[in-house]
mmCIF file of C-alpha atoms in Angstrom:
data_model
loop_
_atom_site.group_PDB
_atom_site.id
_atom_site.type_symbol
_atom_site.label_atom_id
_atom_site.label_comp_id
_atom_site.label_asym_id
_atom_site.label_seq_id
_atom_site.Cartn_x
_atom_site.Cartn_y
_atom_site.Cartn_z
ATOM 1 C CA MET K 1 -35.456 22.009 -1.933
ATOM 2 C CA ILE K 2 -37.505 19.803 0.342
ATOM 3 C CA SER K 3 -40.781 21.337 1.381
ATOM 4 C CA PRO K 4 -40.815 22.039 5.102
ATOM 5 C CA THR K 5 -44.392 20.928 5.576
ATOM 6 C CA VAL K 6 -43.514 18.514 8.356
ATOM 7 C CA GLU K 7 -47.134 17.606 9.033
ATOM 8 C CA ARG K 8 -47.608 16.372 5.446
ATOM 9 C CA ILE K 9 -46.799 12.687 5.212
ATOM 10 C CA GLN K 10 -46.068 10.545 2.184
ATOM 11 C CA LEU K 11 -47.186 6.954 1.840
ATOM 12 C CA ALA K 12 -44.446 4.623 0.651
ATOM 13 C CA PRO K 13 -44.576 4.168 -3.153
ATOM 14 C CA GLY K 14 -45.395 0.484 -2.777
ATOM 15 C CA PHE K 15 -48.265 0.956 -0.297
ATOM 16 C CA TRP K 16 -51.092 0.824 -2.835
ATOM 17 C CA SER K 17 -49.546 -1.972 -4.890
ATOM 18 C CA SER K 18 -49.105 -4.007 -1.690
ATOM 19 C CA LEU K 19 -52.767 -3.481 -0.843
ATOM 20 C CA ARG K 20 -53.765 -4.596 -4.335
ATOM 21 C CA ARG K 21 -51.834 -7.816 -3.760
ATOM 22 C CA LEU K 22 -54.061 -8.281 -0.714
ATOM 23 C CA GLY K 23 -57.193 -7.672 -2.773
ATOM 24 C CA ILE K 24 -57.787 -4.115 -1.572
ATOM 25 C CA GLU K 25 -58.119 -1.169 -3.959
ATOM 26 C CA ALA K 26 -57.706 2.528 -3.248
ATOM 27 C CA ARG K 27 -61.439 3.048 -3.750
ATOM 28 C CA ASP K 28 -62.121 0.481 -0.991
ATOM 29 C CA ILE K 29 -59.929 2.467 1.396
ATOM 30 C CA ALA K 30 -61.607 5.735 0.392
ATOM 31 C CA ARG K 31 -65.043 4.284 1.006
ATOM 32 C CA GLN K 32 -64.102 2.788 4.373
ATOM 33 C CA ALA K 33 -62.313 5.938 5.529
ATOM 34 C CA GLN K 34 -65.094 8.185 4.205
ATOM 35 C CA LEU K 35 -62.549 10.178 2.222
ATOM 36 C CA PRO K 36 -62.800 11.404 -1.385
ATOM 37 C CA THR K 37 -60.990 9.105 -3.808
ATOM 38 C CA SER K 38 -59.256 12.186 -5.220
ATOM 39 C CA LEU K 39 -57.801 12.914 -1.779
ATOM 40 C CA ILE K 40 -56.191 9.531 -1.179
ATOM 41 C CA GLN K 41 -54.617 9.657 -4.639
ATOM 42 C CA GLN K 42 -52.555 12.662 -3.572
ATOM 43 C CA PRO K 43 -48.824 12.131 -2.927
ATOM 44 C CA SER K 44 -48.955 13.421 0.664
ATOM 45 C CA PHE K 45 -51.435 13.930 3.480
ATOM 46 C CA THR K 46 -52.016 15.817 6.679
ATOM 47 C CA ILE K 47 -51.991 13.644 9.776
ATOM 48 C CA GLU K 48 -55.735 13.009 10.040
ATOM 49 C CA PRO K 49 -56.404 11.498 6.575
ATOM 50 C CA TYR K 50 -53.075 9.660 6.777
ATOM 51 C CA PHE K 51 -54.193 7.951 9.986
ATOM 52 C CA ALA K 52 -57.663 7.382 8.499
ATOM 53 C CA ILE K 53 -56.176 5.506 5.524
ATOM 54 C CA TRP K 54 -54.285 3.151 7.827
ATOM 55 C CA GLN K 55 -57.326 2.651 10.054
ATOM 56 C CA ALA K 56 -59.475 1.886 7.006
ATOM 57 C CA TYR K 57 -57.010 -0.784 5.868
ATOM 58 C CA SER K 58 -57.121 -2.363 9.330
ATOM 59 C CA ASP K 59 -60.922 -2.309 9.378
ATOM 60 C CA LEU K 60 -61.120 -3.961 5.947
ATOM 61 C CA ILE K 61 -58.853 -6.818 7.077
ATOM 62 C CA GLY K 62 -60.819 -7.134 10.300
ATOM 63 C CA ASP K 63 -58.040 -8.135 12.687
ATOM 64 C CA VAL K 64 -55.213 -5.766 13.622
ATOM 65 C CA GLY K 65 -52.586 -8.473 14.045
ATOM 66 C CA THR K 66 -53.421 -10.105 10.732
ATOM 67 C CA ALA K 67 -53.430 -6.709 9.001
ATOM 68 C CA ILE K 68 -49.944 -5.965 10.334
ATOM 69 C CA VAL K 69 -48.482 -9.280 9.236
ATOM 70 C CA LYS K 70 -50.128 -9.236 5.804
ATOM 71 C CA LEU K 71 -48.834 -5.766 4.906
ATOM 72 C CA ALA K 72 -45.342 -6.261 6.348
ATOM 73 C CA THR K 73 -44.828 -9.406 4.279
ATOM 74 C CA ALA K 74 -46.645 -8.221 1.129
ATOM 75 C CA PHE K 75 -44.469 -5.148 0.637
ATOM 76 C CA GLU K 76 -42.038 -5.889 -2.183
ATOM 77 C CA THR K 77 -38.411 -4.861 -1.763
ATOM 78 C CA ALA K 78 -38.410 -3.443 -5.289
ATOM 79 C CA HIS K 79 -40.914 -0.825 -4.142
ATOM 80 C CA TYR K 80 -38.814 0.458 -1.236
ATOM 81 C CA PRO K 81 -38.219 4.240 -1.358
ATOM 82 C CA PRO K 82 -34.533 5.352 -1.507
ATOM 83 C CA SER K 83 -34.297 5.803 2.274
ATOM 84 C CA ALA K 84 -35.478 2.223 2.887
ATOM 85 C CA LEU K 85 -33.487 0.873 -0.055
ATOM 86 C CA SER K 86 -30.305 2.153 1.584
ATOM 87 C CA THR K 87 -31.118 0.087 4.670
ATOM 88 C CA PHE K 88 -31.768 -3.084 2.672
ATOM 89 C CA HIS K 89 -28.353 -2.816 1.025
ATOM 90 C CA ALA K 90 -26.469 -2.042 4.259
ATOM 91 C CA ARG K 91 -23.417 -4.055 5.352
ATOM 92 C CA ASP K 92 -25.181 -5.749 8.269
ATOM 93 C CA TYR K 93 -28.360 -5.583 10.379
ATOM 94 C CA ARG K 94 -26.910 -3.032 12.813
ATOM 95 C CA GLU K 95 -25.998 -0.650 10.010
ATOM 96 C CA ALA K 96 -29.415 -1.159 8.430
ATOM 97 C CA LEU K 97 -31.192 -0.210 11.653
ATOM 98 C CA THR K 98 -28.897 2.786 12.170
ATOM 99 C CA ARG K 99 -29.696 3.995 8.672
ATOM 100 C CA MET K 100 -33.390 3.430 9.261
ATOM 101 C CA SER K 101 -33.289 5.489 12.445
ATOM 102 C CA ARG K 102 -31.446 8.327 10.706
ATOM 103 C CA TYR K 103 -33.506 8.547 7.539
ATOM 104 C CA LYS K 104 -36.829 7.913 9.280
ATOM 105 C CA GLN K 105 -36.643 11.624 10.122
ATOM 106 C CA LEU K 106 -37.510 12.258 6.474
ATOM 107 C CA CYS K 107 -40.711 10.283 6.874
ATOM 108 C CA PRO K 108 -43.102 11.319 9.675
ATOM 109 C CA PRO K 109 -45.025 10.690 11.831
ATOM 110 C CA GLU K 110 -42.659 8.850 14.190
ATOM 111 C CA ASN K 111 -38.944 8.566 14.952
ATOM 112 C CA LEU K 112 -37.003 5.469 15.988
ATOM 113 C CA ARG K 113 -34.825 5.235 19.086
ATOM 114 C CA ILE K 114 -32.309 2.383 19.214
ATOM 115 C CA MET K 115 -30.690 1.252 22.468
ATOM 116 C CA GLU K 116 -28.265 -1.639 22.931
ATOM 117 C CA GLU K 117 -27.817 -3.110 26.387
ATOM 118 C CA GLY K 118 -26.699 -6.552 27.467
ATOM 119 C CA ASP K 119 -27.970 -9.166 25.024
ATOM 120 C CA CYS K 120 -30.850 -6.974 23.873
ATOM 121 C CA CYS K 121 -31.377 -4.243 21.283
ATOM 122 C CA THR K 122 -34.517 -2.194 21.911
ATOM 123 C CA ILE K 123 -36.112 -0.137 19.134
ATOM 124 C CA GLU K 124 -38.769 2.255 20.375
ATOM 125 C CA LEU K 125 -41.225 4.360 18.403
ATOM 126 C CA ASP K 126 -41.107 8.005 19.369
ATOM 127 C CA GLY K 127 -44.211 9.726 17.997
ATOM 128 C CA ARG K 128 -44.005 13.300 16.697
ATOM 129 C CA HIS K 129 -47.706 13.983 17.176
ATOM 130 C CA ALA K 130 -48.222 13.694 20.911
ATOM 131 C CA GLU K 131 -51.894 14.692 20.627
ATOM 132 C CA GLN K 132 -52.603 11.774 18.305
ATOM 133 C CA SER K 133 -50.982 8.377 18.620
ATOM 134 C CA GLY K 134 -51.262 6.517 15.342
ATOM 135 C CA PRO K 135 -53.648 3.631 14.634
ATOM 136 C CA PRO K 136 -52.446 0.295 16.026
ATOM 137 C CA VAL K 137 -51.967 -1.122 12.525
ATOM 138 C CA LEU K 138 -49.529 1.672 11.638
ATOM 139 C CA LEU K 139 -47.511 1.312 14.833
ATOM 140 C CA GLY K 140 -47.438 -2.454 14.529
ATOM 141 C CA THR K 141 -46.494 -2.455 10.856
ATOM 142 C CA THR K 142 -43.609 -0.064 11.537
ATOM 143 C CA LEU K 143 -42.118 -2.514 14.047
ATOM 144 C CA ALA K 144 -42.953 -5.545 11.924
ATOM 145 C CA TYR K 145 -41.161 -3.973 8.970
ATOM 146 C CA LEU K 146 -37.967 -3.682 11.045
ATOM 147 C CA ILE K 147 -37.690 -7.400 11.689
ATOM 148 C CA GLU K 148 -38.847 -8.181 8.143
ATOM 149 C CA LEU K 149 -35.964 -6.012 6.944
ATOM 150 C CA GLY K 150 -33.552 -8.101 8.988
ATOM 151 C CA ARG K 151 -34.961 -11.329 7.609
ATOM 152 C CA ARG K 152 -34.779 -10.204 4.001
ATOM 153 C CA GLY K 153 -31.331 -8.682 4.408
ATOM 154 C CA THR K 154 -29.719 -11.621 6.207
ATOM 155 C CA GLY K 155 -31.740 -14.328 4.471
ATOM 156 C CA GLN K 156 -32.431 -15.890 7.884
ATOM 157 C CA SER K 157 -35.596 -16.407 9.923
ATOM 158 C CA LEU K 158 -34.823 -13.966 12.716
ATOM 159 C CA THR K 159 -37.068 -13.768 15.772
ATOM 160 C CA ALA K 160 -37.576 -11.040 18.359
ATOM 161 C CA GLN K 161 -37.014 -11.304 22.094
ATOM 162 C CA ARG K 162 -40.182 -9.397 22.923
ATOM 163 C CA VAL K 163 -42.640 -6.926 21.405
ATOM 164 C CA GLU K 164 -44.587 -4.330 23.392
ATOM 165 C CA PHE K 165 -47.595 -2.357 22.198
ATOM 166 C CA SER K 166 -49.362 0.503 23.952
ATOM 167 C CA PHE K 167 -52.749 -0.600 22.605
ATOM 168 C CA SER K 168 -54.902 -3.645 23.301
ATOM 169 C CA LEU K 169 -55.556 -6.495 20.857
ATOM 170 C CA ASP K 170 -58.358 -9.024 20.601
ATOM 171 C CA SER K 171 -55.791 -11.659 19.635
ATOM 172 C CA THR K 172 -51.996 -11.756 19.549
ATOM 173 C CA GLN K 173 -51.741 -15.145 17.845
ATOM 174 C CA ALA K 174 -50.858 -13.870 14.347
ATOM 175 C CA LEU K 175 -48.295 -11.413 15.705
ATOM 176 C CA GLU K 176 -46.647 -13.938 18.034
ATOM 177 C CA ALA K 177 -46.293 -16.337 15.110
ATOM 178 C CA PHE K 178 -44.772 -13.579 12.970
ATOM 179 C CA PHE K 179 -42.348 -12.136 15.548
ATOM 180 C CA GLY K 180 -41.608 -15.514 17.136
ATOM 181 C CA CYS K 181 -41.975 -14.196 20.668
ATOM 182 C CA ARG K 182 -44.436 -13.061 23.287
ATOM 183 C CA ILE K 183 -46.494 -9.934 22.573
ATOM 184 C CA ARG K 184 -47.264 -7.612 25.453
ATOM 185 C CA THR K 185 -50.201 -5.203 25.078
ATOM 186 C CA GLY K 186 -51.156 -2.199 27.194
ATOM 187 C CA ALA K 187 -47.492 -1.232 27.665
ATOM 188 C CA ASP K 188 -46.266 2.334 28.177
ATOM 189 C CA GLY K 189 -44.817 2.456 24.651
ATOM 190 C CA ASN K 190 -44.317 0.599 21.377
ATOM 191 C CA ARG K 191 -41.059 -1.374 21.274
ATOM 192 C CA LEU K 192 -39.326 -4.155 19.410
ATOM 193 C CA LYS K 193 -36.675 -6.028 21.413
ATOM 194 C CA LEU K 194 -34.184 -7.919 19.262
ATOM 195 C CA HIS K 195 -31.416 -10.377 20.082
ATOM 196 C CA ARG K 196 -28.312 -8.209 20.065
ATOM 197 C CA ARG K 197 -26.250 -10.956 18.468
ATOM 198 C CA ASP K 198 -28.410 -10.695 15.341
ATOM 199 C CA LEU K 199 -27.216 -7.140 14.714
ATOM 200 C CA ASP K 200 -23.807 -8.447 13.601
ATOM 201 C CA ARG K 201 -25.315 -10.689 10.939
ATOM 202 C CA PRO K 202 -24.160 -9.600 7.447
ATOM 203 C CA PHE K 203 -26.675 -8.692 4.778
ATOM 204 C CA VAL K 204 -26.588 -10.875 1.679
ATOM 205 C CA SER K 205 -28.116 -7.857 -0.096
ATOM 206 C CA TYR K 206 -25.131 -5.613 0.748
ATOM 207 C CA ASN K 207 -24.310 -3.308 -2.159
ATOM 208 C CA ALA K 208 -21.459 -0.879 -1.483
ATOM 209 C CA GLU K 209 -21.654 0.743 -4.921
ATOM 210 C CA LEU K 210 -25.351 1.530 -4.559
ATOM 211 C CA LEU K 211 -24.826 2.938 -1.057
ATOM 212 C CA GLU K 212 -22.108 5.249 -2.372
ATOM 213 C CA MET K 213 -24.702 6.729 -4.718
ATOM 214 C CA LEU K 214 -27.645 6.832 -2.298
ATOM 215 C CA THR K 215 -26.008 8.009 0.933
ATOM 216 C CA PRO K 216 -24.773 11.478 -0.139
ATOM 217 C CA ALA K 217 -28.147 12.337 -1.667
ATOM 218 C CA LEU K 218 -30.048 11.128 1.399
ATOM 219 C CA ASP K 219 -27.719 13.004 3.748
ATOM 220 C CA ARG K 220 -28.172 16.215 1.778
ATOM 221 C CA ALA K 221 -31.929 15.761 1.801
ATOM 222 C CA LEU K 222 -31.927 15.147 5.542
ATOM 223 C CA ASP K 223 -29.710 18.159 6.266
ATOM 224 C CA GLU K 224 -31.938 20.410 4.167
ATOM 225 C CA HIS K 225 -35.014 18.965 5.842
ATOM 226 C CA LEU K 226 -33.689 19.560 9.348
ATOM 227 C CA ARG K 227 -32.507 23.088 8.544
ATOM 228 C CA SER K 228 -35.808 24.065 6.987
ATOM 229 C CA ARG K 229 -37.773 22.465 9.806
ATOM 230 C CA SER K 230 -35.722 24.367 12.363
ATOM 231 C CA LEU K 231 -36.460 27.795 10.863
ATOM 232 C CA CYS K 232 -40.007 27.013 9.854
ATOM 233 C CA GLU K 233 -40.908 25.518 13.204
ATOM 234 C CA ALA K 234 -39.477 28.594 14.941
ATOM 235 C CA VAL K 235 -41.616 30.836 12.727
ATOM 236 C CA LYS K 236 -44.718 28.738 13.349
ATOM 237 C CA GLN K 237 -44.190 28.766 17.105
ATOM 238 C CA LEU K 238 -44.086 32.558 17.068
ATOM 239 C CA GLN K 239 -47.107 32.694 14.789
ATOM 240 C CA LYS K 240 -49.062 30.424 17.117
ATOM 241 C CA ARG K 241 -48.157 32.601 20.073
ATOM 242 C CA ASN K 242 -49.652 35.632 18.315
ATOM 243 C CA LEU K 243 -52.662 33.990 16.678
ATOM 244 C CA VAL K 244 -55.394 34.879 19.146
ATOM 245 C CA GLY K 245 -57.823 37.322 17.636
ATOM 246 C CA GLY K 246 -55.645 38.446 14.749
ATOM 247 C CA ARG K 247 -52.987 37.853 12.133
ATOM 248 C CA PRO K 248 -49.318 37.665 13.245
ATOM 249 C CA ASP K 249 -47.221 40.401 11.653
ATOM 250 C CA ILE K 250 -44.140 39.245 9.737
ATOM 251 C CA ARG K 251 -42.165 42.228 11.029
ATOM 252 C CA ILE K 252 -42.833 41.233 14.647
ATOM 253 C CA VAL K 253 -41.913 37.582 14.000
ATOM 254 C CA ALA K 254 -38.759 38.559 12.084
ATOM 255 C CA SER K 255 -37.733 40.922 14.867
ATOM 256 C CA GLU K 256 -38.108 38.180 17.477
ATOM 257 C CA LEU K 257 -35.876 35.973 15.300
ATOM 258 C CA GLY K 258 -33.270 38.737 15.077
ATOM 259 C CA MET K 259 -33.629 39.542 11.381
ATOM 260 C CA SER K 260 -35.456 41.915 9.048
ATOM 261 C CA ASP K 261 -38.742 40.933 7.453
ATOM 262 C CA ARG K 262 -37.037 40.919 4.026
ATOM 263 C CA THR K 263 -34.361 38.528 5.269
ATOM 264 C CA LEU K 264 -36.984 36.239 6.752
ATOM 265 C CA GLN K 265 -38.980 36.281 3.511
ATOM 266 C CA ARG K 266 -35.867 35.428 1.514
ATOM 267 C CA ARG K 267 -34.839 32.574 3.799
ATOM 268 C CA LEU K 268 -38.315 31.098 3.762
ATOM 269 C CA ARG K 269 -38.425 31.412 -0.020
ATOM 270 C CA ASP K 270 -35.094 29.572 -0.201
ATOM 271 C CA GLU K 271 -36.676 26.789 1.839
ATOM 272 C CA GLY K 272 -39.570 26.543 -0.614
ATOM 273 C CA THR K 273 -42.231 28.137 1.567
ATOM 274 C CA SER K 274 -43.560 31.517 2.703
ATOM 275 C CA PHE K 275 -44.750 33.339 5.805
ATOM 276 C CA LYS K 276 -48.340 33.073 4.565
ATOM 277 C CA HIS K 277 -48.031 29.345 3.932
ATOM 278 C CA LEU K 278 -46.577 28.729 7.403
ATOM 279 C CA LEU K 279 -49.340 30.828 8.946
ATOM 280 C CA ALA K 280 -51.931 28.581 7.324
ATOM 281 C CA GLN K 281 -50.074 25.556 8.718
ATOM 282 C CA ALA K 282 -49.918 27.113 12.181
ATOM 283 C CA ARG K 283 -53.652 27.794 12.145
ATOM 284 C CA HIS K 284 -54.374 24.298 10.849
ATOM 285 C CA GLU K 285 -52.259 22.602 13.509
ATOM 286 C CA GLN K 286 -53.714 24.704 16.312
ATOM 287 C CA ALA K 287 -57.251 24.147 15.072
ATOM 288 C CA LEU K 288 -56.828 20.353 15.173
ATOM 289 C CA SER K 289 -55.315 20.572 18.629
ATOM 290 C CA TYR K 290 -58.170 22.735 19.931
ATOM 291 C CA LEU K 291 -60.849 20.571 18.297
ATOM 292 C CA ALA K 292 -59.515 17.590 20.225
ATOM 293 C CA ASP K 293 -60.544 19.454 23.398
ATOM 294 C CA PRO K 294 -64.349 19.000 23.800
ATOM 295 C CA SER K 295 -64.539 21.893 26.262
ATOM 296 C CA LEU K 296 -63.883 24.434 23.478
ATOM 297 C CA ASP K 297 -66.730 25.428 21.153
ATOM 298 C CA ILE K 298 -66.201 26.144 17.459
ATOM 299 C CA LYS K 299 -66.680 29.900 17.775
ATOM 300 C CA GLU K 300 -64.041 30.067 20.478
ATOM 301 C CA ILE K 301 -61.616 27.965 18.408
ATOM 302 C CA ALA K 302 -62.108 30.275 15.423
ATOM 303 C CA PHE K 303 -61.028 33.208 17.589
ATOM 304 C CA LEU K 304 -58.090 31.299 19.094
ATOM 305 C CA VAL K 305 -56.645 30.533 15.659
ATOM 306 C CA GLY K 306 -56.959 34.117 14.489
ATOM 307 C CA TYR K 307 -60.262 34.351 12.618
ATOM 308 C CA GLU K 308 -62.583 37.252 13.313
ATOM 309 C CA ASP K 309 -65.701 35.309 12.355
ATOM 310 C CA GLN K 310 -66.755 31.683 12.396
ATOM 311 C CA ASN K 311 -67.616 31.528 8.678
ATOM 312 C CA SER K 312 -64.039 32.392 7.668
ATOM 313 C CA PHE K 313 -62.784 29.626 9.916
ATOM 314 C CA TYR K 314 -65.222 27.142 8.367
ATOM 315 C CA ARG K 315 -64.095 28.033 4.840
ATOM 316 C CA ALA K 316 -60.426 27.632 5.777
ATOM 317 C CA PHE K 317 -61.052 24.340 7.562
ATOM 318 C CA ARG K 318 -62.831 22.899 4.535
ATOM 319 C CA LEU K 319 -59.747 23.659 2.454
ATOM 320 C CA TRP K 320 -57.512 21.933 5.016
ATOM 321 C CA GLU K 321 -59.559 18.842 5.833
ATOM 322 C CA ARG K 322 -62.327 18.740 3.189
ATOM 323 C CA ASP K 323 -64.777 18.632 6.076
ATOM 324 C CA THR K 324 -66.389 20.911 8.638
ATOM 325 C CA PRO K 325 -64.831 21.420 12.094
ATOM 326 C CA THR K 326 -67.912 19.847 13.684
ATOM 327 C CA ASN K 327 -67.783 16.705 11.537
ATOM 328 C CA TRP K 328 -64.021 16.399 12.053
ATOM 329 C CA ARG K 329 -64.497 16.573 15.821
ATOM 330 C CA VAL K 330 -67.197 13.870 15.771
ATOM 331 C CA ARG K 331 -65.101 11.553 13.564
ATOM 332 C CA HIS K 332 -62.040 12.168 15.719
ATOM 333 C CA GLU K 333 -63.903 11.363 18.938
ATOM 334 C CA VAL K 334 -65.320 8.150 17.434
ATOM 335 C CA TRP K 335 -61.900 7.129 16.114
ATOM 336 C CA ARG K 336 -60.197 7.761 19.462
ATOM 337 C CA SER K 337 -62.929 5.829 21.234
ATOM 338 C CA GLU K 338 -62.448 2.855 18.891
ATOM 339 C CA LEU K 339 -58.710 2.832 19.571
ATOM 340 C CA VAL K 340 -59.485 2.332 23.254
ATOM 341 C CA THR K 341 -62.541 0.052 23.128
ATOM 342 C CA GLY K 342 -62.380 -1.405 19.620
ATOM 343 C CA PRO K 343 -64.917 -0.814 16.819
ATOM 344 C CA VAL K 344 -68.549 -1.320 17.704
#
């Protein structure tokens, strides 16, 4: 079964090898991000260290646009995960993008929305973490990868109609050269606008036999993922509602879901998780959300996420983030400030 820990995010298998091709080692990222090397060698991450890894890569390159282009072009097709591999071997560009939109749900932190109108196809990033928009390099690389996919699949030098980013950039020269169009910054979203005619271009990498093997497995994985997320998210929402000053009771949560506590335990076990595990996730998610609000002090946050004393909250937070709540808040505020004003 797929673990329903939606907030845990996996880096693509070829991420570190692509960075090595650019002369960057994992230890360089760890040092820049101020994260333990042992942490970044894990297979998955919570949202904060995941964003920190991407931000560290951007800082090491020095220019966001250059960092986006370098990584998008350095990533080798042979290192694509199965979900991306199925897009590369699609029949044409339209099918590749449709597959990417569907299977992107297996890979947080953002979804893709595809809209065709007139002579334009717009692909928009729809973030799943509204309280934290990702680093510019992550958002930009996601869009850059989409047109790079089209180029590799069709074997042609495709260009975009227009690219829009919600963040500001010191220079758009590298990105305009890569996308072959004007780059707009400070927009109300992150979008890639393609020439609709390009969507009908066949992929020279089309492999029907491989797709017949990959698609059923990916569809099963996605169905399991969505089912588990549905139940687990419902449980976590009820847990969050009852967090303040105490520990949510499984019998109360099960009753609100219209089942016995034994049935709920069994269903969660079938999904590869438990009520206790989801409770820890609920507390973790709420804690990060509350810490982003400077008007709340740590003692108050501890109470709001269900801890009777501040020390218990500190111990739990260290397990989640390998840092104290106070340090996390300071780093988060600095990081958010740099996204707006740029690094000092």
